């Protein structure tokens, strides 16, 4: 996303900032080179003149802090898609280009060890924030095991698909543990493509990776975001007993939209059985799932789905905005406002979820360390939940 608004002469705000690139006496920024048509024209409306006077200066562009959250409530674009229409992205869904030392370090290590992350493969908008960590945040990465090619073709997902993906890399569990040890992560999420071509769906591969991680760093918190293993509960049990801290599996959407959104081999009831069985064989584990909003679901369907998940003893729920990854995928039917996401967060807490993360840019693994490290895992260890 470009930080410069578009328009004539590079945009009024961009022109004003560009004109300030020359330093005046004592290092101060000079405003004498602003585009003349914006500086001298008397035909501009007063409100436009005021906007130019009070707009961002060079420091705002350098810092990248150009968001005007007060304008969110005034956004006049359509939030619900009409037939034949493609919705424009509202301001609250625009994110900064990922950068920073920690981001680059993680990216370089991944390439050198031939590892993949769902953060990159699924084009997650939060990659810079999650990989960046920071003084008060836990650096989190979501490693995608078993390659970058899936045997299923869900209509919301941009990961590559094939009937017979390449064979597994037997060194991947070891390399994954080695990379994470180098990064110094506090919390890691292991996920994978679906591997319906394998007898156990890759459950043993998951378990080996968790084992290597815990051997290298017993204190690291591990979340496994698994496929449904075609409903094979023995495979679910293998992963649940591997030493992980959080067992996650996504239902993705409300029951009524499962056939439209997910691959035909997946369904809501099967996903519920996976989540229930993980808790049955490992009662101390934290269970977690995620729902995308904006696919055409109704409020009644969302509420009903949340109730079903809580009845299945799911501990944690994340709700986020569906974003169309390419033109070949499902269109966004509606952009949900930040205020509505706040409402669903309250509903989730009222229903008894131990944690509900709800927001436009929240993803299943979004800031997983921050969400769980200081809250649920520590409470579980003290038997508070």
Coordinates of N, CA and C in Angstrom, one line a residue, residues 101-259:
X101 N 14.1 -5.0 11.4 CA 15.2 -5.9 11.6 C 14.7 -7.3 11.9
X102 N 13.8 -7.4 12.8 CA 13.3 -8.8 13.1 C 12.5 -9.4 12.0
X103 N 11.8 -8.6 11.2 CA 11.1 -9.1 10.1 C 12.0 -9.7 9.1
X104 N 13.1 -9.0 8.8 CA 14.1 -9.4 7.8 C 14.9 -10.6 8.3
X105 N 15.1 -10.7 9.6 CA 15.9 -11.8 10.1 C 15.0 -13.1 10.0
X106 N 13.7 -13.0 10.3 CA 12.9 -14.2 10.2 C 12.8 -14.7 8.7
X107 N 12.6 -13.7 7.8 CA 12.5 -14.0 6.4 C 13.7 -14.7 5.8
X108 N 14.9 -14.2 6.2 CA 16.1 -14.7 5.7 C 16.4 -16.2 6.2
X109 N 16.0 -16.4 7.5 CA 16.2 -17.7 8.1 C 15.3 -18.7 7.4
X110 N 14.1 -18.3 7.1 CA 13.1 -19.2 6.5 C 13.6 -19.7 5.1
X111 N 14.2 -18.7 4.3 CA 14.7 -19.0 3.0 C 15.9 -20.0 3.1
X112 N 16.8 -19.7 4.0 CA 18.0 -20.5 4.1 C 17.7 -22.0 4.5
X113 N 16.6 -22.2 5.3 CA 16.2 -23.6 5.7 C 15.1 -24.2 4.9
X114 N 14.7 -23.5 3.8 CA 13.6 -24.0 3.0 C 12.3 -24.2 3.8
X115 N 12.0 -23.3 4.7 CA 10.7 -23.4 5.4 C 9.7 -22.4 4.9
X116 N 8.4 -22.7 5.2 CA 7.4 -21.9 4.7 C 6.5 -21.4 5.8
X117 N 5.9 -20.2 5.7 CA 5.0 -19.7 6.7 C 3.6 -19.4 6.0
X118 N 2.6 -19.7 6.8 CA 1.2 -19.3 6.3 C 1.1 -17.8 6.2
X119 N 1.9 -17.1 7.0 CA 1.9 -15.6 6.9 C 2.2 -15.2 5.5
X120 N 3.2 -15.8 4.8 CA 3.5 -15.4 3.5 C 2.6 -16.1 2.4
X121 N 2.4 -17.4 2.6 CA 1.6 -18.1 1.6 C 0.2 -17.6 1.5
X122 N -0.4 -17.3 2.6 CA -1.8 -16.8 2.6 C -1.9 -15.3 2.5
X123 N -0.7 -14.6 2.4 CA -0.7 -13.1 2.2 C -1.4 -12.4 3.3
X124 N -1.0 -12.8 4.5 CA -1.6 -12.2 5.7 C -1.2 -10.7 5.9
X125 N -2.2 -9.8 6.2 CA -1.9 -8.4 6.3 C -1.1 -8.0 7.5
X126 N -1.0 -8.9 8.5 CA -0.4 -8.6 9.8 C 1.0 -9.1 9.9
X127 N 1.6 -9.5 8.8 CA 2.9 -10.2 8.8 C 4.0 -9.3 9.5
X128 N 4.0 -8.0 9.2 CA 5.0 -7.1 9.7 C 4.9 -7.0 11.2
X129 N 3.6 -6.9 11.7 CA 3.4 -6.7 13.1 C 3.7 -7.9 13.9
X130 N 3.3 -9.1 13.4 CA 3.5 -10.3 14.2 C 5.0 -10.7 14.2
X131 N 5.7 -10.6 13.0 CA 7.1 -10.9 13.0 C 7.9 -9.9 13.7
X132 N 7.5 -8.7 13.8 CA 8.3 -7.7 14.4 C 8.5 -7.8 15.9
X133 N 7.5 -8.3 16.6 CA 7.6 -8.4 18.1 C 7.7 -7.0 18.7
X134 N 8.6 -6.7 19.5 CA 8.7 -5.4 20.1 C 8.8 -5.5 21.6
X135 N 9.0 -4.4 22.3 CA 9.3 -4.4 23.7 C 8.1 -5.0 24.5
X136 N 6.9 -4.7 24.1 CA 5.7 -5.2 24.9 C 4.9 -6.3 24.1
X137 N 5.5 -6.8 23.0 CA 4.8 -7.8 22.3 C 5.7 -9.0 22.0
X138 N 5.1 -10.2 21.9 CA 5.8 -11.4 21.7 C 5.9 -11.6 20.2
X139 N 7.1 -11.8 19.7 CA 7.3 -12.0 18.3 C 6.7 -13.4 18.0
X140 N 5.9 -13.5 17.0 CA 5.2 -14.7 16.7 C 5.3 -15.0 15.2
X141 N 5.5 -16.2 14.8 CA 5.5 -16.6 13.4 C 4.7 -17.9 13.3
X142 N 4.0 -18.1 12.2 CA 3.2 -19.3 11.9 C 3.9 -20.1 10.8
X143 N 4.5 -21.2 11.2 CA 5.2 -22.1 10.3 C 4.3 -23.0 9.6
X144 N 4.4 -23.1 8.3 CA 3.5 -24.0 7.6 C 4.3 -25.3 7.2
X145 N 3.9 -26.4 7.9 CA 4.6 -27.6 7.7 C 4.2 -28.4 6.4
X146 N 4.9 -29.3 6.0 CA 4.6 -30.3 4.9 C 4.5 -29.6 3.6
X147 N 5.3 -28.6 3.4 CA 5.3 -27.9 2.0 C 4.3 -26.8 1.9
X148 N 4.3 -26.3 0.6 CA 3.5 -25.1 0.3 C 2.3 -25.5 -0.6
X149 N 2.0 -26.8 -0.8 CA 1.0 -27.2 -1.7 C 0.0 -28.1 -1.0
X150 N -1.3 -27.7 -1.1 CA -2.4 -28.4 -0.4 C -3.2 -29.3 -1.4
X151 N -3.7 -30.4 -0.8 CA -4.5 -31.3 -1.6 C -6.0 -30.8 -1.7
X152 N -6.3 -29.8 -1.0 CA -7.7 -29.3 -1.1 C -7.8 -27.9 -1.7
X153 N -9.0 -27.5 -2.1 CA -9.1 -26.2 -2.8 C -10.2 -25.4 -2.2
X154 N -10.0 -24.9 -1.0 CA -11.0 -24.0 -0.4 C -11.1 -22.7 -1.2
X155 N -12.3 -22.1 -1.3 CA -12.5 -20.9 -2.2 C -12.0 -19.6 -1.5
X156 N -11.5 -19.6 -0.3 CA -11.1 -18.4 0.3 C -9.5 -18.4 0.4
X157 N -8.9 -19.5 0.1 CA -7.5 -19.6 0.4 C -6.6 -19.5 -0.8
X158 N -5.4 -18.8 -0.7 CA -4.6 -18.6 -1.9 C -3.4 -19.6 -1.9
X159 N -3.3 -20.6 -1.0 CA -2.3 -21.6 -1.0 C -2.4 -22.4 -2.3
X160 N -1.3 -22.8 -2.9 CA -1.3 -23.7 -4.1 C -1.9 -25.0 -3.8
X161 N -2.5 -25.6 -4.8 CA -3.2 -26.9 -4.6 C -2.7 -27.9 -5.7
X162 N -2.7 -29.2 -5.3 CA -2.4 -30.3 -6.3 C -2.9 -31.6 -5.7
X163 N -3.2 -32.5 -6.6 CA -3.7 -33.8 -6.1 C -2.6 -34.6 -5.4
X164 N -1.4 -34.5 -5.9 CA -0.2 -35.2 -5.4 C 0.9 -34.3 -5.2
X165 N 0.9 -33.6 -4.0 CA 2.1 -32.7 -3.7 C 3.4 -33.4 -3.6
X166 N 4.5 -32.7 -3.6 CA 5.8 -33.3 -3.4 C 5.9 -34.0 -2.1
X167 N 6.7 -35.1 -1.9 CA 6.9 -35.8 -0.7 C 7.4 -34.9 0.5
X168 N 7.1 -35.3 1.7 CA 7.5 -34.5 2.8 C 9.0 -34.5 2.9
X169 N 9.5 -33.4 3.5 CA 11.0 -33.3 3.8 C 11.2 -33.9 5.2
X170 N 11.9 -35.0 5.3 CA 12.1 -35.6 6.6 C 12.9 -34.8 7.6
X171 N 13.6 -33.8 7.1 CA 14.4 -32.9 7.9 C 13.6 -31.7 8.4
X172 N 12.4 -31.6 8.0 CA 11.7 -30.4 8.3 C 11.4 -30.2 9.8
X173 N 11.0 -31.2 10.5 CA 10.8 -31.1 12.0 C 12.0 -30.5 12.7
X174 N 13.2 -31.1 12.3 CA 14.5 -30.7 13.0 C 14.8 -29.2 12.5
X175 N 14.7 -28.9 11.2 CA 15.0 -27.6 10.7 C 14.1 -26.5 11.3
X176 N 12.8 -26.9 11.5 CA 11.9 -25.9 12.1 C 12.3 -25.6 13.5
X177 N 12.6 -26.6 14.3 CA 13.0 -26.4 15.7 C 14.3 -25.6 15.7
X178 N 15.2 -25.8 14.8 CA 16.5 -25.1 14.7 C 16.3 -23.6 14.4
X179 N 15.4 -23.3 13.5 CA 15.1 -22.0 13.1 C 14.5 -21.2 14.2
X180 N 13.5 -21.8 14.9 CA 12.8 -21.1 16.0 C 13.7 -20.9 17.1
X181 N 14.7 -21.8 17.4 CA 15.7 -21.6 18.4 C 16.5 -20.3 18.1
X182 N 16.9 -20.2 16.8 CA 17.7 -19.0 16.4 C 16.9 -17.7 16.5
X183 N 15.6 -17.8 16.2 CA 14.8 -16.5 16.3 C 14.6 -16.1 17.8
X184 N 14.6 -17.0 18.7 CA 14.3 -16.7 20.1 C 12.8 -16.4 20.3
X185 N 11.9 -17.0 19.6 CA 10.5 -16.8 19.8 C 10.0 -17.3 21.1
X186 N 9.0 -16.7 21.6 CA 8.3 -17.1 22.9 C 7.2 -18.1 22.6
X187 N 6.6 -17.9 21.4 CA 5.4 -18.6 21.0 C 5.4 -18.9 19.5
X188 N 5.2 -20.1 19.2 CA 5.2 -20.5 17.8 C 3.9 -21.2 17.4
X189 N 3.4 -20.9 16.2 CA 2.2 -21.6 15.7 C 2.7 -22.5 14.6
X190 N 2.4 -23.8 14.7 CA 2.6 -24.7 13.6 C 1.3 -25.0 12.9
X191 N 1.3 -24.8 11.6 CA 0.1 -25.2 10.9 C 0.6 -26.0 9.7
X192 N -0.4 -26.3 8.8 CA 0.0 -27.1 7.6 C -1.0 -27.0 6.5
X193 N -0.6 -27.4 5.3 CA -1.5 -27.6 4.3 C -2.3 -28.9 4.6
X194 N -3.4 -29.2 3.9 CA -4.0 -30.5 4.0 C -3.2 -31.5 3.2
X195 N -3.0 -32.7 3.7 CA -2.2 -33.7 3.0 C -3.1 -35.0 3.0
X196 N -4.2 -35.0 2.2 CA -5.1 -36.1 2.1 C -4.4 -37.3 1.4
X197 N -3.2 -37.0 0.8 CA -2.5 -38.1 0.1 C -1.7 -39.0 1.1
X198 N -1.7 -38.6 2.3 CA -0.9 -39.4 3.3 C -1.8 -40.1 4.3
X199 N -1.5 -41.3 4.7 CA -2.4 -42.1 5.5 C -2.8 -41.4 6.8
X200 N -1.9 -40.7 7.5 CA -2.3 -40.1 8.7 C -2.5 -38.6 8.5
X201 N -2.5 -38.1 7.3 CA -2.7 -36.7 7.0 C -1.5 -35.8 7.5
X202 N -0.4 -36.4 7.9 CA 0.7 -35.7 8.4 C 0.8 -35.5 9.9
X203 N 0.0 -36.2 10.6 CA -0.1 -36.1 12.1 C 1.3 -36.4 12.8
X204 N 1.9 -37.4 12.3 CA 3.2 -37.8 12.8 C 4.3 -36.7 12.6
X205 N 4.2 -36.1 11.5 CA 5.1 -35.0 11.2 C 4.9 -33.8 12.1
X206 N 3.6 -33.5 12.4 CA 3.3 -32.5 13.4 C 3.9 -32.8 14.8
X207 N 3.7 -34.1 15.2 CA 4.1 -34.5 16.5 C 5.6 -34.5 16.7
X208 N 6.4 -34.9 15.6 CA 7.8 -34.8 15.7 C 8.3 -33.4 15.8
X209 N 7.7 -32.5 15.1 CA 8.1 -31.1 15.2 C 7.9 -30.5 16.6
X210 N 6.8 -30.8 17.2 CA 6.5 -30.3 18.5 C 7.6 -30.9 19.5
X211 N 7.9 -32.2 19.3 CA 8.9 -32.9 20.2 C 10.2 -32.2 20.1
X212 N 10.7 -31.9 18.9 CA 12.0 -31.3 18.7 C 12.0 -29.9 19.3
X213 N 10.9 -29.2 19.1 CA 10.8 -27.8 19.7 C 10.9 -27.8 21.2
X214 N 10.2 -28.7 21.8 CA 10.2 -28.8 23.3 C 11.5 -29.3 23.8
X215 N 12.2 -30.1 23.1 CA 13.5 -30.6 23.5 C 14.5 -29.4 23.5
X216 N 14.5 -28.5 22.5 CA 15.4 -27.4 22.4 C 15.0 -26.3 23.4
X217 N 13.7 -26.1 23.6 CA 13.3 -25.0 24.5 C 12.0 -25.4 25.2
X218 N 12.1 -26.0 26.4 CA 10.9 -26.5 27.1 C 10.0 -25.4 27.5
X219 N 10.4 -24.1 27.5 CA 9.6 -23.0 27.9 C 8.8 -22.4 26.8
X220 N 9.1 -22.8 25.5 CA 8.4 -22.2 24.4 C 7.0 -22.7 24.4
X221 N 6.0 -21.9 24.0 CA 4.6 -22.3 23.9 C 4.3 -22.6 22.5
X222 N 3.7 -23.7 22.3 CA 3.5 -24.3 20.9 C 2.0 -24.4 20.7
X223 N 1.5 -23.8 19.6 CA 0.1 -24.0 19.1 C 0.2 -24.7 17.8
X224 N -0.7 -25.7 17.7 CA -0.8 -26.5 16.4 C -2.2 -26.2 15.8
X225 N -2.1 -25.5 14.7 CA -3.4 -25.3 13.9 C -3.5 -26.3 12.8
X226 N -4.3 -27.3 13.1 CA -4.2 -28.5 12.3 C -5.4 -28.6 11.2
X227 N -5.2 -29.4 10.2 CA -6.3 -29.7 9.3 C -7.2 -30.7 10.0
X228 N -8.3 -31.1 9.4 CA -9.2 -32.0 10.0 C -8.9 -33.5 9.9
X229 N -7.7 -33.8 9.2 CA -7.3 -35.2 9.1 C -8.4 -36.1 8.6
X230 N -9.3 -35.6 7.7 CA -10.4 -36.3 7.2 C -11.3 -37.0 8.3
X231 N -11.2 -36.4 9.5 CA -12.0 -36.9 10.6 C -11.4 -38.1 11.3
X232 N -10.1 -38.4 11.0 CA -9.4 -39.5 11.6 C -9.0 -39.0 13.1
X233 N -9.7 -39.6 14.0 CA -9.5 -39.1 15.4 C -8.2 -39.7 16.0
X234 N -7.7 -40.8 15.5 CA -6.4 -41.3 15.9 C -5.3 -40.3 15.6
X235 N -5.4 -39.7 14.4 CA -4.5 -38.6 14.0 C -4.6 -37.4 14.9
X236 N -5.8 -37.0 15.2 CA -6.0 -35.9 16.1 C -5.4 -36.1 17.5
X237 N -5.6 -37.4 18.0 CA -5.0 -37.7 19.3 C -3.5 -37.7 19.3
X238 N -2.9 -38.1 18.2 CA -1.4 -38.1 18.1 C -0.9 -36.7 18.2
X239 N -1.5 -35.7 17.6 CA -1.1 -34.3 17.7 C -1.4 -33.8 19.1
X240 N -2.6 -34.1 19.6 CA -3.0 -33.5 20.9 C -2.1 -34.0 22.0
X241 N -1.5 -35.2 21.9 CA -0.7 -35.7 23.0 C 0.8 -35.5 22.7
X242 N 1.1 -34.6 21.8 CA 2.5 -34.4 21.4 C 3.3 -33.5 22.3
X243 N 2.6 -32.8 23.2 CA 3.3 -31.9 24.1 C 2.9 -30.4 23.8
X244 N 2.0 -30.2 22.9 CA 1.6 -28.8 22.5 C 0.9 -28.1 23.7
X245 N 0.7 -26.8 23.6 CA 0.0 -26.1 24.6 C -1.4 -25.7 24.1
X246 N -1.6 -25.4 22.8 CA -2.9 -25.0 22.3 C -3.2 -25.9 21.0
X247 N -4.4 -26.5 21.0 CA -4.8 -27.2 19.8 C -5.9 -26.4 19.1
X248 N -5.5 -26.0 17.9 CA -6.4 -25.1 17.1 C -6.8 -25.8 15.8
X249 N -8.1 -25.6 15.5 CA -8.6 -26.1 14.2 C -9.7 -25.2 13.8
X250 N -9.7 -24.7 12.6 CA -10.7 -23.6 12.2 C -11.9 -24.2 11.5
X251 N -13.1 -23.7 12.0 CA -14.3 -24.0 11.4 C -14.6 -23.1 10.2
X252 N -13.8 -22.0 10.1 CA -13.8 -21.0 9.0 C -15.0 -20.1 8.8
X253 N -16.2 -20.7 8.8 CA -17.4 -19.9 8.6 C -18.6 -20.6 9.2
X254 N -19.8 -20.0 9.1 CA -21.0 -20.6 9.7 C -21.4 -21.8 9.0
X255 N -22.2 -22.7 9.7 CA -22.6 -24.0 9.0 C -23.2 -23.8 7.6
X256 N -24.1 -22.8 7.5 CA -24.8 -22.6 6.3 C -24.0 -22.3 5.1
X257 N -22.7 -21.8 5.3 CA -21.9 -21.4 4.2 C -20.7 -22.4 4.0
X258 N -20.7 -23.5 4.7 CA -19.5 -24.4 4.6 C -19.3 -24.9 3.2
X259 N -20.4 -25.3 2.5 CA -20.2 -25.9 1.2 C -19.7 -24.9 0.2

